mmCIF file of C-alpha atoms and ligand atoms in Angstrom:
data_model
loop_
_atom_site.group_PDB
_atom_site.id
_atom_site.type_symbol
_atom_site.label_atom_id
_atom_site.label_comp_id
_atom_site.label_asym_id
_atom_site.label_seq_id
_atom_site.Cartn_x
_atom_site.Cartn_y
_atom_site.Cartn_z
ATOM 1 C CA MET A 73 -20.584 55.672 47.746
ATOM 2 C CA GLU A 74 -20.170 55.732 43.956
ATOM 3 C CA ASN A 75 -23.496 54.731 42.503
ATOM 4 C CA ASN A 76 -22.226 51.404 41.170
ATOM 5 C CA THR A 77 -20.676 50.453 44.522
ATOM 6 C CA LEU A 78 -22.417 47.393 45.944
ATOM 7 C CA LEU A 79 -20.326 46.994 49.044
ATOM 8 C CA ALA A 80 -17.545 48.921 50.769
ATOM 9 C CA CYS A 81 -15.231 48.195 53.690
ATOM 10 C CA ARG A 82 -13.963 51.405 55.255
ATOM 11 C CA ASP A 83 -11.041 51.127 57.672
ATOM 12 C CA VAL A 84 -12.485 47.887 58.978
ATOM 13 C CA SER A 85 -10.952 45.643 61.630
ATOM 14 C CA LEU A 86 -12.364 42.150 61.893
ATOM 15 C CA GLY A 87 -11.693 39.488 64.461
ATOM 16 C CA TYR A 88 -12.782 37.798 67.634
ATOM 17 C CA GLU A 89 -12.980 39.028 71.225
ATOM 18 C CA GLY A 90 -10.979 42.149 70.487
ATOM 19 C CA HIS A 91 -8.214 40.254 68.637
ATOM 20 C CA PRO A 92 -8.069 41.493 65.043
ATOM 21 C CA VAL A 93 -7.522 39.133 62.118
ATOM 22 C CA TRP A 94 -7.887 41.971 59.568
ATOM 23 C CA GLU A 95 -6.851 45.567 60.295
ATOM 24 C CA HIS A 96 -7.598 48.817 58.436
ATOM 25 C CA LEU A 97 -9.206 46.924 55.609
ATOM 26 C CA ASP A 98 -10.361 49.179 52.754
ATOM 27 C CA PHE A 99 -11.895 47.954 49.517
ATOM 28 C CA GLU A 100 -15.001 48.309 47.396
ATOM 29 C CA VAL A 101 -16.970 45.922 45.239
ATOM 30 C CA HIS A 102 -18.680 47.509 42.249
ATOM 31 C CA SER A 103 -21.263 46.067 39.923
ATOM 32 C CA GLY A 104 -19.437 43.994 37.334
ATOM 33 C CA ASP A 105 -16.528 43.118 39.669
ATOM 34 C CA TYR A 106 -15.255 39.568 40.111
ATOM 35 C CA LEU A 107 -13.258 39.647 43.341
ATOM 36 C CA CYS A 108 -11.229 36.624 44.398
ATOM 37 C CA VAL A 109 -10.174 36.430 48.045
ATOM 38 C CA VAL A 110 -7.012 34.362 48.383
ATOM 39 C CA GLY A 111 -4.550 33.522 51.164
ATOM 40 C CA GLU A 112 -3.174 30.743 53.335
ATOM 41 C CA ASN A 113 -5.363 28.707 55.668
ATOM 42 C CA GLY A 114 -6.093 30.697 58.805
ATOM 43 C CA SER A 115 -5.423 34.055 57.132
ATOM 44 C CA GLY A 116 -8.973 35.319 57.656
ATOM 45 C CA LYS A 117 -10.937 34.537 54.493
ATOM 46 C CA SER A 118 -13.917 32.982 56.308
ATOM 47 C CA THR A 119 -13.833 35.755 58.894
ATOM 48 C CA LEU A 120 -14.204 38.254 56.060
ATOM 49 C CA LEU A 121 -17.112 36.361 54.456
ATOM 50 C CA LYS A 122 -18.918 36.078 57.792
ATOM 51 C CA SER A 123 -18.544 39.816 58.222
ATOM 52 C CA LEU A 124 -19.737 40.635 54.696
ATOM 53 C CA LEU A 125 -22.779 38.434 55.281
ATOM 54 C CA GLY A 126 -23.557 40.307 58.494
ATOM 55 C CA LEU A 127 -22.891 37.314 60.760
ATOM 56 C CA LEU A 128 -19.902 38.892 62.523
ATOM 57 C CA LYS A 129 -19.790 42.521 63.601
ATOM 58 C CA PRO A 130 -16.596 44.467 62.757
ATOM 59 C CA LEU A 131 -14.369 45.364 65.734
ATOM 60 C CA SER A 132 -14.153 48.834 64.201
ATOM 61 C CA GLY A 133 -14.846 50.625 60.923
ATOM 62 C CA GLN A 134 -17.824 50.338 58.593
ATOM 63 C CA ILE A 135 -19.060 47.734 56.142
ATOM 64 C CA GLU A 136 -21.508 49.501 53.852
ATOM 65 C CA LEU A 137 -23.877 47.451 51.742
ATOM 66 C CA SER A 138 -25.985 49.237 49.158
ATOM 67 C CA LEU A 139 -28.264 46.229 48.592
ATOM 68 C CA PRO A 140 -30.676 44.560 50.975
ATOM 69 C CA ARG A 141 -28.934 41.556 52.579
ATOM 70 C CA SER A 142 -31.688 39.361 51.169
ATOM 71 C CA ALA A 143 -30.530 40.326 47.644
ATOM 72 C CA VAL A 144 -27.072 38.848 48.188
ATOM 73 C CA GLY A 145 -26.756 35.223 47.070
ATOM 74 C CA TYR A 146 -24.482 33.000 49.121
ATOM 75 C CA LEU A 147 -22.985 29.647 48.193
ATOM 76 C CA PRO A 148 -21.560 28.146 51.389
ATOM 77 C CA GLN A 149 -18.860 25.502 51.539
ATOM 78 C CA GLN A 150 -20.527 22.134 51.169
ATOM 79 C CA THR A 151 -20.692 19.993 54.281
ATOM 80 C CA ARG A 152 -21.297 16.244 54.364
ATOM 81 C CA ALA A 153 -24.759 16.719 55.835
ATOM 82 C CA GLN A 154 -25.780 18.966 52.933
ATOM 83 C CA LYS A 155 -24.622 16.372 50.408
ATOM 84 C CA ASP A 156 -27.209 13.992 51.858
ATOM 85 C CA PHE A 157 -30.060 16.478 51.908
ATOM 86 C CA PRO A 158 -33.313 14.566 51.178
ATOM 87 C CA ALA A 159 -35.162 16.988 48.899
ATOM 88 C CA THR A 160 -35.721 17.338 45.190
ATOM 89 C CA VAL A 161 -33.623 19.699 43.098
ATOM 90 C CA ASN A 162 -36.679 21.894 42.564
ATOM 91 C CA GLU A 163 -37.271 22.171 46.333
ATOM 92 C CA VAL A 164 -33.641 23.041 47.040
ATOM 93 C CA VAL A 165 -33.616 25.751 44.345
ATOM 94 C CA LEU A 166 -36.958 27.217 45.507
ATOM 95 C CA SER A 167 -35.682 27.419 49.076
ATOM 96 C CA GLY A 168 -33.517 30.307 47.824
ATOM 97 C CA PHE A 169 -36.679 32.389 48.192
ATOM 98 C CA LEU A 170 -37.186 31.503 51.866
ATOM 99 C CA ASN A 171 -35.666 34.794 53.039
ATOM 100 C CA ALA A 172 -37.966 36.862 50.875
ATOM 101 C CA ARG A 173 -40.953 34.690 51.732
ATOM 102 C CA GLN A 174 -40.899 35.272 55.504
ATOM 103 C CA LEU A 175 -44.352 34.395 56.827
ATOM 104 C CA ARG A 176 -45.924 33.154 53.626
ATOM 105 C CA PHE A 177 -46.421 29.370 53.557
ATOM 106 C CA TYR A 178 -46.279 28.946 49.800
ATOM 107 C CA TYR A 179 -44.124 30.044 46.876
ATOM 108 C CA THR A 180 -45.646 32.491 44.386
ATOM 109 C CA GLY A 181 -45.999 31.699 40.684
ATOM 110 C CA ALA A 182 -43.338 34.304 39.965
ATOM 111 C CA GLU A 183 -40.935 32.557 42.369
ATOM 112 C CA LYS A 184 -41.644 29.178 40.777
ATOM 113 C CA SER A 185 -40.981 30.503 37.293
ATOM 114 C CA ALA A 186 -37.827 32.311 38.430
ATOM 115 C CA ALA A 187 -36.598 29.030 39.966
ATOM 116 C CA MET A 188 -37.249 27.291 36.625
ATOM 117 C CA MET A 189 -35.416 30.026 34.763
ATOM 118 C CA ASN A 190 -32.394 29.755 37.081
ATOM 119 C CA MET A 191 -32.332 25.969 36.657
ATOM 120 C CA GLY A 192 -32.447 26.534 32.904
ATOM 121 C CA LYS A 193 -29.541 28.994 33.030
ATOM 122 C CA LEU A 194 -27.449 26.475 34.934
ATOM 123 C CA GLY A 195 -28.399 23.531 32.733
ATOM 124 C CA ILE A 196 -30.097 21.486 35.463
ATOM 125 C CA LEU A 197 -33.731 21.759 34.423
ATOM 126 C CA GLU A 198 -33.855 18.096 33.464
ATOM 127 C CA LEU A 199 -32.730 17.200 37.010
ATOM 128 C CA LYS A 200 -35.637 19.138 38.532
ATOM 129 C CA ASN A 201 -37.439 16.146 40.063
ATOM 130 C CA LYS A 202 -34.322 14.185 41.019
ATOM 131 C CA CYS A 203 -33.310 13.791 44.616
ATOM 132 C CA TYR A 204 -30.496 16.217 45.492
ATOM 133 C CA ARG A 205 -28.417 13.589 47.311
ATOM 134 C CA GLU A 206 -28.274 11.345 44.247
ATOM 135 C CA LEU A 207 -26.455 13.971 42.157
ATOM 136 C CA SER A 208 -22.733 14.263 41.460
ATOM 137 C CA GLY A 209 -20.712 16.921 43.301
ATOM 138 C CA GLY A 210 -20.667 19.184 40.235
ATOM 139 C CA GLN A 211 -24.420 18.867 39.745
ATOM 140 C CA GLN A 212 -24.994 19.620 43.444
ATOM 141 C CA GLN A 213 -22.927 22.809 43.153
ATOM 142 C CA ARG A 214 -25.044 23.894 40.172
ATOM 143 C CA VAL A 215 -28.204 23.305 42.207
ATOM 144 C CA LEU A 216 -26.825 25.417 45.080
ATOM 145 C CA LEU A 217 -25.789 28.080 42.603
ATOM 146 C CA ALA A 218 -29.322 28.148 41.124
ATOM 147 C CA ARG A 219 -30.600 28.464 44.706
ATOM 148 C CA ALA A 220 -28.238 31.381 45.383
ATOM 149 C CA LEU A 221 -29.454 33.062 42.171
ATOM 150 C CA CYS A 222 -33.004 33.005 43.533
ATOM 151 C CA ALA A 223 -31.809 35.305 46.311
ATOM 152 C CA ALA A 224 -29.191 37.286 44.403
ATOM 153 C CA ARG A 225 -30.038 40.083 42.079
ATOM 154 C CA GLU A 226 -26.610 41.645 41.813
ATOM 155 C CA LEU A 227 -24.077 39.988 44.079
ATOM 156 C CA LEU A 228 -23.029 36.372 44.619
ATOM 157 C CA ILE A 229 -20.715 35.365 47.451
ATOM 158 C CA LEU A 230 -19.061 31.948 47.088
ATOM 159 C CA ASP A 231 -16.912 30.070 49.598
ATOM 160 C CA GLU A 232 -14.459 27.726 47.833
ATOM 161 C CA PRO A 233 -17.020 26.562 45.289
ATOM 162 C CA VAL A 234 -14.793 24.043 43.470
ATOM 163 C CA THR A 235 -13.342 22.291 46.518
ATOM 164 C CA GLY A 236 -14.002 18.568 46.188
ATOM 165 C CA LEU A 237 -14.973 18.736 42.500
ATOM 166 C CA ASP A 238 -13.032 16.832 39.853
ATOM 167 C CA PRO A 239 -11.112 19.060 37.405
ATOM 168 C CA ALA A 240 -13.754 18.822 34.652
ATOM 169 C CA ALA A 241 -16.612 19.708 37.011
ATOM 170 C CA ALA A 242 -14.527 22.558 38.449
ATOM 171 C CA GLN A 243 -13.934 23.990 34.944
ATOM 172 C CA ASP A 244 -17.660 23.675 34.222
ATOM 173 C CA LEU A 245 -18.485 25.638 37.347
ATOM 174 C CA TYR A 246 -15.972 28.367 36.447
ATOM 175 C CA LYS A 247 -17.512 28.635 32.974
ATOM 176 C CA THR A 248 -20.954 29.009 34.536
ATOM 177 C CA LEU A 249 -19.687 31.737 36.861
ATOM 178 C CA GLN A 250 -18.048 33.461 33.895
ATOM 179 C CA TYR A 251 -21.390 33.386 32.083
ATOM 180 C CA LEU A 252 -23.206 34.851 35.115
ATOM 181 C CA HIS A 253 -20.537 37.529 35.418
ATOM 182 C CA GLU A 254 -20.273 38.501 31.763
ATOM 183 C CA THR A 255 -23.787 37.918 30.448
ATOM 184 C CA GLU A 256 -25.957 38.389 33.516
ATOM 185 C CA HIS A 257 -23.701 41.165 34.939
ATOM 186 C CA MET A 258 -23.561 39.516 38.336
ATOM 187 C CA ALA A 259 -20.858 40.771 40.693
ATOM 188 C CA ILE A 260 -18.950 37.928 42.328
ATOM 189 C CA ILE A 261 -16.945 37.613 45.530
ATOM 190 C CA MET A 262 -15.235 34.223 45.724
ATOM 191 C CA VAL A 263 -12.949 32.734 48.346
ATOM 192 C CA THR A 264 -10.646 30.288 46.598
ATOM 193 C CA HIS A 265 -7.434 28.294 46.913
ATOM 194 C CA ASP A 266 -7.225 27.883 43.166
ATOM 195 C CA MET A 267 -4.773 30.640 42.277
ATOM 196 C CA PRO A 268 -4.479 29.956 38.507
ATOM 197 C CA SER A 269 -8.255 30.232 38.090
ATOM 198 C CA ALA A 270 -8.419 33.290 40.344
ATOM 199 C CA LEU A 271 -5.870 35.017 38.098
ATOM 200 C CA LYS A 272 -7.708 33.883 34.985
ATOM 201 C CA TYR A 273 -11.245 34.972 35.906
ATOM 202 C CA ALA A 274 -11.003 37.680 38.579
ATOM 203 C CA THR A 275 -11.002 41.423 37.919
ATOM 204 C CA THR A 276 -9.724 42.213 41.436
ATOM 205 C CA ILE A 277 -7.818 40.283 44.105
ATOM 206 C CA LEU A 278 -7.875 40.578 47.879
ATOM 207 C CA HIS A 279 -4.940 38.692 49.391
ATOM 208 C CA ALA A 280 -5.106 37.913 53.097
ATOM 209 C CA GLY A 281 -1.884 37.336 55.016
ATOM 210 C CA ASN A 282 -0.576 37.653 58.525
ATOM 211 C CA HIS A 283 -2.030 41.055 59.558
ATOM 212 C CA GLN A 284 -1.270 42.469 56.108
ATOM 213 C CA TRP A 285 -3.445 42.474 53.053
ATOM 214 C CA PHE A 286 -3.328 43.483 49.419
ATOM 215 C CA TYR A 287 -6.249 44.704 47.321
ATOM 216 C CA GLY A 288 -6.026 45.660 43.658
ATOM 217 C CA SER A 289 -6.514 44.608 40.064
ATOM 218 C CA VAL A 290 -5.050 41.322 38.812
ATOM 219 C CA GLN A 291 -2.365 43.313 36.914
ATOM 220 C CA GLU A 292 -1.388 45.191 40.091
ATOM 221 C CA TYR A 293 -1.337 41.930 42.025
ATOM 222 C CA LEU A 294 0.984 40.235 39.523
ATOM 223 C CA ALA A 295 3.260 43.277 39.529
HETATM 224 P P1 ADP B 450 -9.347 31.122 56.630
HETATM 225 O O1 ADP B 450 -10.786 31.139 56.239
HETATM 226 O O2 ADP B 450 -8.485 31.993 55.751
HETATM 227 O O3 ADP B 450 -8.781 29.742 56.745
HETATM 228 P P2 ADP B 450 -10.346 32.043 59.204
HETATM 229 O O4 ADP B 450 -11.072 33.306 58.910
HETATM 230 O O5 ADP B 450 -11.144 30.810 59.426
HETATM 231 O O6 ADP B 450 -9.215 31.801 58.088
HETATM 232 O O7 ADP B 450 -9.450 32.261 60.514
HETATM 233 C C1 ADP B 450 -8.645 33.418 60.746
HETATM 234 C C2 ADP B 450 -8.158 33.438 62.174
HETATM 235 O O8 ADP B 450 -9.252 33.633 63.051
HETATM 236 C C3 ADP B 450 -7.482 32.132 62.585
HETATM 237 O O9 ADP B 450 -6.378 32.453 63.392
HETATM 238 C C4 ADP B 450 -8.560 31.430 63.374
HETATM 239 O O10 ADP B 450 -7.986 30.620 64.381
HETATM 240 C C5 ADP B 450 -9.329 32.580 64.004
HETATM 241 N N1 ADP B 450 -10.748 32.241 64.218
HETATM 242 C C6 ADP B 450 -11.616 31.764 63.290
HETATM 243 N N2 ADP B 450 -12.848 31.592 63.813
HETATM 244 C C7 ADP B 450 -12.754 31.960 65.117
HETATM 245 C C8 ADP B 450 -13.691 32.027 66.223
HETATM 246 N N3 ADP B 450 -14.973 31.668 66.054
HETATM 247 N N4 ADP B 450 -13.232 32.468 67.415
HETATM 248 C C9 ADP B 450 -11.945 32.854 67.578
HETATM 249 N N5 ADP B 450 -11.013 32.811 66.597
HETATM 250 C C10 ADP B 450 -11.414 32.393 65.380
#
């Protein structure tokens, strides 16, 4: 792998019970990339994310990750149950360290200050002691993003992060992601239905469609 390659799919087929959804998939994510995964419903976007997160084994081919899985931050699609989660913002953000913590029963001082710093970066420090379920949808997404940052050092994976947000909150979230990408040099992989924003912010596009796929720069995609 090139030394700035974070993740590579090499001739990968993905699917269920021997039935491929993706075939001969080849692409790489480098540090500094902002990859948007687009495509119709049912075209395989979630299947790809599950595979990148190590939850679904490829039918064939290799997915190579040059980071520990615990260093990849993941922002799942929000479910109703999560919206009602009875914990404070601080607790939700700190839980991003659960993977690293393993058998320890407490958070370290360094983890607590990193959680504070991530809340600061995302502009939610003043919400720290609020109950998560009392926040707006946009605020909740920021909290989950701060949580993902506690795990992520170099790569954030997001599944339709603006779904359900009003247009202003969605733009806010995109601006935050742009800041993380440009200023904090975080690589981003985002599944999205929002094509105009994908074309505006992404550096590369992976388009899923009926047993075919396209991967390339935004310019190549538009051409
Ligand atoms: P998208 O996220 O783009 O909407 P999915 O990855 O969820 O698409 O689905 C791609 C295809 O895989 C669909 O045909 C879907 O029916 C099928 N599929 C998804 N999950 C499973 C599963 N657990 N078992 C079998 N087939 C599945």
